[in-house]
Amino acid sequence: MKIELAEIYRDTDLGRETEALLLPCVQCGQCTFTCPTFRLLDDEWDGPRGRIYLIKQMLEGEAPNVSSLPPAYTLKTLEGRTFGANLQLHLDRCLSCRSCETSCPQGVRYGRLLDIGRELVEREVPRPLKERLLRRALRAVVPYRSRFTALLRTGQALRRFLPADLRSRIPERRPAGAWPDRSHARSMVIWQGCVQPALAPNINAAAARVLDRFGIRLIAASDGCCGALSHHMAATEEARAFMRKNIDALWPHIEAGAEAIILTASGCGAHFRDYGQLLQDDPQYRDKAKRVSERVKDIAEIVADEWKEDPLQNLPAPQSARRIAFQSSCSLQHGEKLNGVVEKLLKRAGFKLVPVTYPFMCCGAAGSYSILQRTLSESLRARKLETLMASRPTAIATANIGCLTHLASVSPVPVSHWIELLDTTLSAREAQ
């Protein structure tokens, strides 16, 4: 795809990057049918091909000429609205799931192109006051562990007095498990995150217990937001500030010889892996960001690498396999490219994984999406639960705190992080 950049973008770093991102795209449409919002809305503008075309038109400095649109495009939402407002609408509806990247035969980096489009349109199109206030409130509370925890605990304390609809959106308090304190020759660092310690504190503790069995001490690093929330809401400088702060917090651990930076939330892990690229124009943090990204590992990668021999090989196997539906989070399979890794680990642990159709489909959580695009989010969740429950599992496992919380609020069976299930299974076998 060729682009004639508007004068404001010509001969700029942004213009050159955008040209490089657009060039591989041949508008073939193979990405369209793996796009959750296109499948839900059946609107070309709510698929990656349509969004790419709209971003291209914006960078060329003109609204699209209807007569020049590809035949597959419709005008369902373009009619009666300004071009900028339409672009903002369709970019807002994107989940950033990156399923399109996995299905693209040309390797188009749609996620990065989307980031650029969102940042530019945010500057050009004023949002209604209500939207601005909501987005600002989310960015003022969610990334800060103490603020989010205080708000969540208040909601949980009042939960039984709230209307059913609101009560279902406030998760019940989950217990925190014990963190092993044995000394080991090897150590790794785990990033605590912003919302996970309050929503599901046992996840990281379970990871620490599993790695303790492999002779690895897991050290809890400073908590805080990875920057993804601000980044996907086009608050770019705010996101970069979070990234720099996190690098500073992790750097002493890297210098002390920590083997890896572990993430149990695949959404955060996918963003941490992009630090090197996102801060490549920062001379002070460029090299450090690259080193941080290189050391980032999902907990699944570490368990897969370390579980060379069964640490409980002499213990009896469970009497009957538990039926589990694994919801492979978009960030795990499309962002971190770890599709199939967790599934193998769960099967090795003795679980029976039931088949799940359309595994590439997003559950609708997508960070702030479940709040900002509630109707679409809930529709996607309903479709996802239908496929997860089709084979009647006894539980659902996932790899991301956002998916876990979103699904658990309406799921008829328990929803857990897969590392918790593995830890519980290993503990049960030890006790036999």
CSV table of C-alpha atoms in Angstrom, one decimal, residues 8-223:
chain,number,residue,atom,x,y,z
A,8,ILE,CA,2.9,18.0,7.8
A,9,TYR,CA,4.1,14.4,8.0
A,10,ARG,CA,6.6,14.3,5.1
A,11,ASP,CA,10.2,14.0,5.9
A,12,THR,CA,9.5,13.2,9.6
A,13,ASP,CA,10.3,10.2,11.7
A,14,LEU,CA,6.5,9.5,12.1
A,15,GLY,CA,6.0,9.8,8.3
A,16,ARG,CA,8.8,7.4,7.5
A,17,GLU,CA,7.6,4.9,10.2
A,18,THR,CA,4.1,5.0,8.9
A,19,GLU,CA,5.1,4.4,5.3
A,20,ALA,CA,7.1,1.4,6.4
A,21,LEU,CA,4.1,0.1,8.3
A,22,LEU,CA,1.7,0.5,5.5
A,23,LEU,CA,3.9,-0.7,2.6
A,24,PRO,CA,3.5,-4.5,3.3
A,25,CYS,CA,-0.4,-4.2,3.4
A,26,VAL,CA,-2.0,-5.4,0.2
A,27,GLN,CA,-5.6,-5.0,1.5
A,28,CYS,CA,-6.2,-8.7,0.9
A,29,GLY,CA,-8.7,-9.0,3.8
A,30,GLN,CA,-7.4,-12.2,5.4
A,31,CYS,CA,-7.3,-10.3,8.6
A,32,THR,CA,-10.9,-9.2,8.5
A,33,PHE,CA,-12.5,-12.6,9.3
A,34,THR,CA,-10.4,-13.1,12.5
A,35,CYS,CA,-11.3,-9.6,13.8
A,36,PRO,CA,-13.7,-9.9,16.7
A,37,THR,CA,-15.4,-6.6,16.1
A,38,PHE,CA,-15.9,-7.2,12.4
A,39,ARG,CA,-17.4,-10.6,13.1
A,40,LEU,CA,-19.7,-9.0,15.7
A,41,LEU,CA,-20.8,-5.9,13.7
A,42,ASP,CA,-20.3,-7.0,10.1
A,43,ASP,CA,-18.9,-3.6,9.2
A,44,GLU,CA,-15.8,-3.2,7.1
A,45,TRP,CA,-14.8,0.0,9.0
A,46,ASP,CA,-14.8,-2.1,12.2
A,47,GLY,CA,-12.2,-4.5,10.8
A,48,PRO,CA,-8.4,-4.0,10.5
A,49,ARG,CA,-8.5,-3.5,6.7
A,50,GLY,CA,-11.1,-0.7,7.1
A,51,ARG,CA,-9.2,1.0,10.0
A,52,ILE,CA,-5.9,0.9,8.1
A,53,TYR,CA,-7.6,2.5,5.1
A,54,LEU,CA,-9.0,5.3,7.3
A,55,ILE,CA,-5.7,5.9,9.0
A,56,LYS,CA,-4.0,6.1,5.6
A,57,GLN,CA,-6.6,8.8,4.5
A,58,MET,CA,-6.0,10.8,7.7
A,59,LEU,CA,-2.2,10.8,7.1
A,60,GLU,CA,-2.8,11.9,3.5
A,61,GLY,CA,-4.7,14.9,4.9
A,62,GLU,CA,-8.1,14.3,3.3
A,63,ALA,CA,-11.4,12.6,3.9
A,64,PRO,CA,-12.0,9.6,1.7
A,65,ASN,CA,-13.5,10.1,-1.7
A,66,VAL,CA,-16.5,7.7,-1.7
A,67,SER,CA,-16.1,6.9,-5.4
A,68,SER,CA,-12.5,5.7,-4.7
A,69,LEU,CA,-13.4,3.3,-1.8
A,70,PRO,CA,-12.8,-0.4,-2.4
A,71,PRO,CA,-15.9,-2.3,-3.4
A,72,ALA,CA,-16.0,-4.3,-0.1
A,73,TYR,CA,-16.5,-1.1,2.0
A,74,THR,CA,-19.8,0.1,3.2
A,75,LEU,CA,-20.9,3.5,4.4
A,76,LYS,CA,-23.0,2.3,7.4
A,77,THR,CA,-21.3,4.7,9.9
A,78,LEU,CA,-19.6,7.2,7.6
A,79,GLU,CA,-23.0,8.8,6.6
A,80,GLY,CA,-23.8,12.0,8.5
A,81,ARG,CA,-20.6,12.2,10.5
A,82,THR,CA,-17.3,14.0,10.0
A,83,PHE,CA,-14.3,11.9,8.9
A,84,GLY,CA,-12.4,12.6,12.1
A,85,ALA,CA,-15.3,11.5,14.3
A,86,ASN,CA,-15.7,8.3,12.3
A,87,LEU,CA,-12.1,7.5,12.5
A,88,GLN,CA,-12.1,8.0,16.3
A,89,LEU,CA,-15.2,5.8,16.6
A,90,HIS,CA,-13.8,2.9,14.7
A,91,LEU,CA,-10.4,3.1,16.4
A,92,ASP,CA,-12.1,3.2,19.8
A,93,ARG,CA,-14.0,0.1,18.9
A,94,CYS,CA,-10.7,-1.8,18.2
A,95,LEU,CA,-9.8,-4.3,21.0
A,96,SER,CA,-6.0,-4.1,20.3
A,97,CYS,CA,-6.2,-7.9,20.3
A,98,ARG,CA,-3.8,-8.2,17.4
A,99,SER,CA,-5.5,-11.3,16.0
A,100,CYS,CA,-5.2,-9.7,12.6
A,101,GLU,CA,-1.4,-9.7,13.0
A,102,THR,CA,-1.4,-13.5,13.5
A,103,SER,CA,-3.5,-14.1,10.4
A,104,CYS,CA,-1.8,-11.5,8.1
A,105,PRO,CA,0.3,-13.2,5.4
A,106,GLN,CA,2.3,-10.0,4.9
A,107,GLY,CA,3.3,-9.5,8.5
A,108,VAL,CA,1.7,-6.0,8.8
A,109,ARG,CA,2.3,-4.6,12.3
A,110,TYR,CA,-1.2,-3.4,12.8
A,111,GLY,CA,-0.8,-2.8,16.5
A,112,ARG,CA,1.8,-0.1,16.0
A,113,LEU,CA,-0.2,1.5,13.2
A,114,LEU,CA,-3.2,1.6,15.5
A,115,ASP,CA,-1.2,3.3,18.2
A,116,ILE,CA,-0.1,6.0,15.7
A,117,GLY,CA,-3.7,6.5,14.4
A,118,ARG,CA,-5.1,6.8,17.9
A,119,GLU,CA,-2.5,9.3,19.1
A,120,LEU,CA,-3.0,11.6,16.0
A,121,VAL,CA,-6.8,11.5,16.0
A,122,GLU,CA,-6.8,12.2,19.8
A,123,ARG,CA,-5.0,15.5,19.0
A,124,GLU,CA,-7.4,16.4,16.2
A,125,VAL,CA,-10.9,15.4,17.4
A,126,PRO,CA,-12.2,16.8,20.7
A,127,ARG,CA,-14.1,14.2,22.8
A,128,PRO,CA,-17.4,15.0,24.6
A,129,LEU,CA,-16.9,16.1,28.2
A,130,LYS,CA,-18.3,12.9,29.6
A,131,GLU,CA,-15.9,10.7,27.6
A,132,ARG,CA,-12.9,12.9,28.7
A,133,LEU,CA,-13.9,12.7,32.3
A,134,LEU,CA,-14.3,8.9,32.3
A,135,ARG,CA,-11.0,8.3,30.5
A,136,ARG,CA,-9.2,10.7,32.8
A,137,ALA,CA,-10.7,9.0,35.9
A,138,LEU,CA,-9.6,5.6,34.7
A,139,ARG,CA,-6.0,6.8,34.1
A,140,ALA,CA,-6.0,8.5,37.5
A,141,VAL,CA,-7.1,5.3,39.5
A,142,VAL,CA,-6.4,2.0,37.7
A,143,PRO,CA,-2.6,2.3,37.2
A,144,TYR,CA,-2.0,3.1,40.8
A,145,ARG,CA,-2.1,0.1,43.1
A,146,SER,CA,-3.0,1.9,46.3
A,147,ARG,CA,-5.8,3.9,44.7
A,148,PHE,CA,-7.3,1.0,42.9
A,149,THR,CA,-7.1,-1.3,45.9
A,150,ALA,CA,-8.8,1.2,48.1
A,151,LEU,CA,-11.6,1.7,45.6
A,152,LEU,CA,-12.0,-2.1,45.1
A,153,ARG,CA,-12.0,-2.9,48.8
A,154,THR,CA,-14.7,-0.2,49.4
A,155,GLY,CA,-16.8,-1.8,46.6
A,156,GLN,CA,-16.3,-5.3,48.0
A,157,ALA,CA,-17.4,-4.1,51.5
A,158,LEU,CA,-20.6,-2.7,50.1
A,159,ARG,CA,-21.1,-5.4,47.5
A,160,ARG,CA,-24.1,-7.1,49.1
A,161,PHE,CA,-26.0,-3.8,49.3
A,162,LEU,CA,-25.6,-3.0,45.6
A,163,PRO,CA,-28.0,-3.7,42.7
A,164,ALA,CA,-27.4,-7.0,41.0
A,165,ASP,CA,-26.0,-5.4,37.8
A,166,LEU,CA,-23.4,-3.4,39.7
A,167,ARG,CA,-22.7,-6.2,42.2
A,168,SER,CA,-21.8,-8.6,39.3
A,169,ARG,CA,-19.1,-6.1,38.2
A,170,ILE,CA,-17.4,-6.1,41.6
A,171,PRO,CA,-15.4,-9.3,42.0
A,172,GLU,CA,-15.4,-11.1,45.4
A,173,ARG,CA,-12.2,-10.9,47.4
A,174,ARG,CA,-9.8,-13.7,46.6
A,175,PRO,CA,-7.3,-15.0,49.3
A,176,ALA,CA,-3.6,-14.5,49.0
A,177,GLY,CA,-1.5,-17.6,49.3
A,178,ALA,CA,1.8,-18.1,51.1
A,179,TRP,CA,5.0,-16.8,49.4
A,180,PRO,CA,7.9,-19.3,49.8
A,181,ASP,CA,11.0,-17.8,51.5
A,182,ARG,CA,13.6,-20.5,50.9
A,183,SER,CA,16.9,-19.4,49.6
A,184,HIS,CA,18.1,-20.6,46.2
A,185,ALA,CA,21.2,-20.0,44.1
A,186,ARG,CA,19.0,-18.9,41.2
A,187,SER,CA,16.6,-15.9,41.3
A,188,MET,CA,14.2,-14.2,39.0
A,189,VAL,CA,12.1,-11.0,39.4
A,190,ILE,CA,8.3,-10.9,39.1
A,191,TRP,CA,6.5,-7.7,38.2
A,192,GLN,CA,3.5,-7.3,40.5
A,193,GLY,CA,1.4,-5.0,38.3
A,194,CYS,CA,-1.3,-2.5,39.3
A,195,VAL,CA,-4.7,-4.3,39.6
A,196,GLN,CA,-3.7,-8.0,39.9
A,197,PRO,CA,-2.4,-7.8,43.5
A,198,ALA,CA,-5.8,-6.5,44.6
A,199,LEU,CA,-8.0,-8.7,42.3
A,200,ALA,CA,-6.1,-12.0,42.5
A,201,PRO,CA,-3.1,-11.9,44.9
A,202,ASN,CA,-2.6,-15.6,44.8
A,203,ILE,CA,-1.5,-15.7,41.1
A,204,ASN,CA,2.0,-14.3,41.7
A,205,ALA,CA,2.3,-16.3,45.0
A,206,ALA,CA,1.3,-19.5,43.0
A,207,ALA,CA,4.0,-18.7,40.5
A,208,ALA,CA,6.5,-18.3,43.3
A,209,ARG,CA,5.6,-21.6,44.8
A,210,VAL,CA,5.8,-23.4,41.4
A,211,LEU,CA,9.3,-22.0,40.7
A,212,ASP,CA,10.4,-22.7,44.2
A,213,ARG,CA,9.9,-26.4,43.3
A,214,PHE,CA,12.4,-25.9,40.5
A,215,GLY,CA,15.0,-24.3,42.8
A,216,ILE,CA,14.3,-20.7,41.7
A,217,ARG,CA,13.6,-17.8,44.1
A,218,LEU,CA,11.0,-15.4,42.8
A,219,ILE,CA,11.6,-11.8,44.0
A,220,ALA,CA,8.6,-9.4,44.0
A,221,ALA,CA,9.6,-6.1,42.3
A,222,SER,CA,7.9,-2.8,42.7
A,223,ASP,CA,4.3,-2.7,41.7
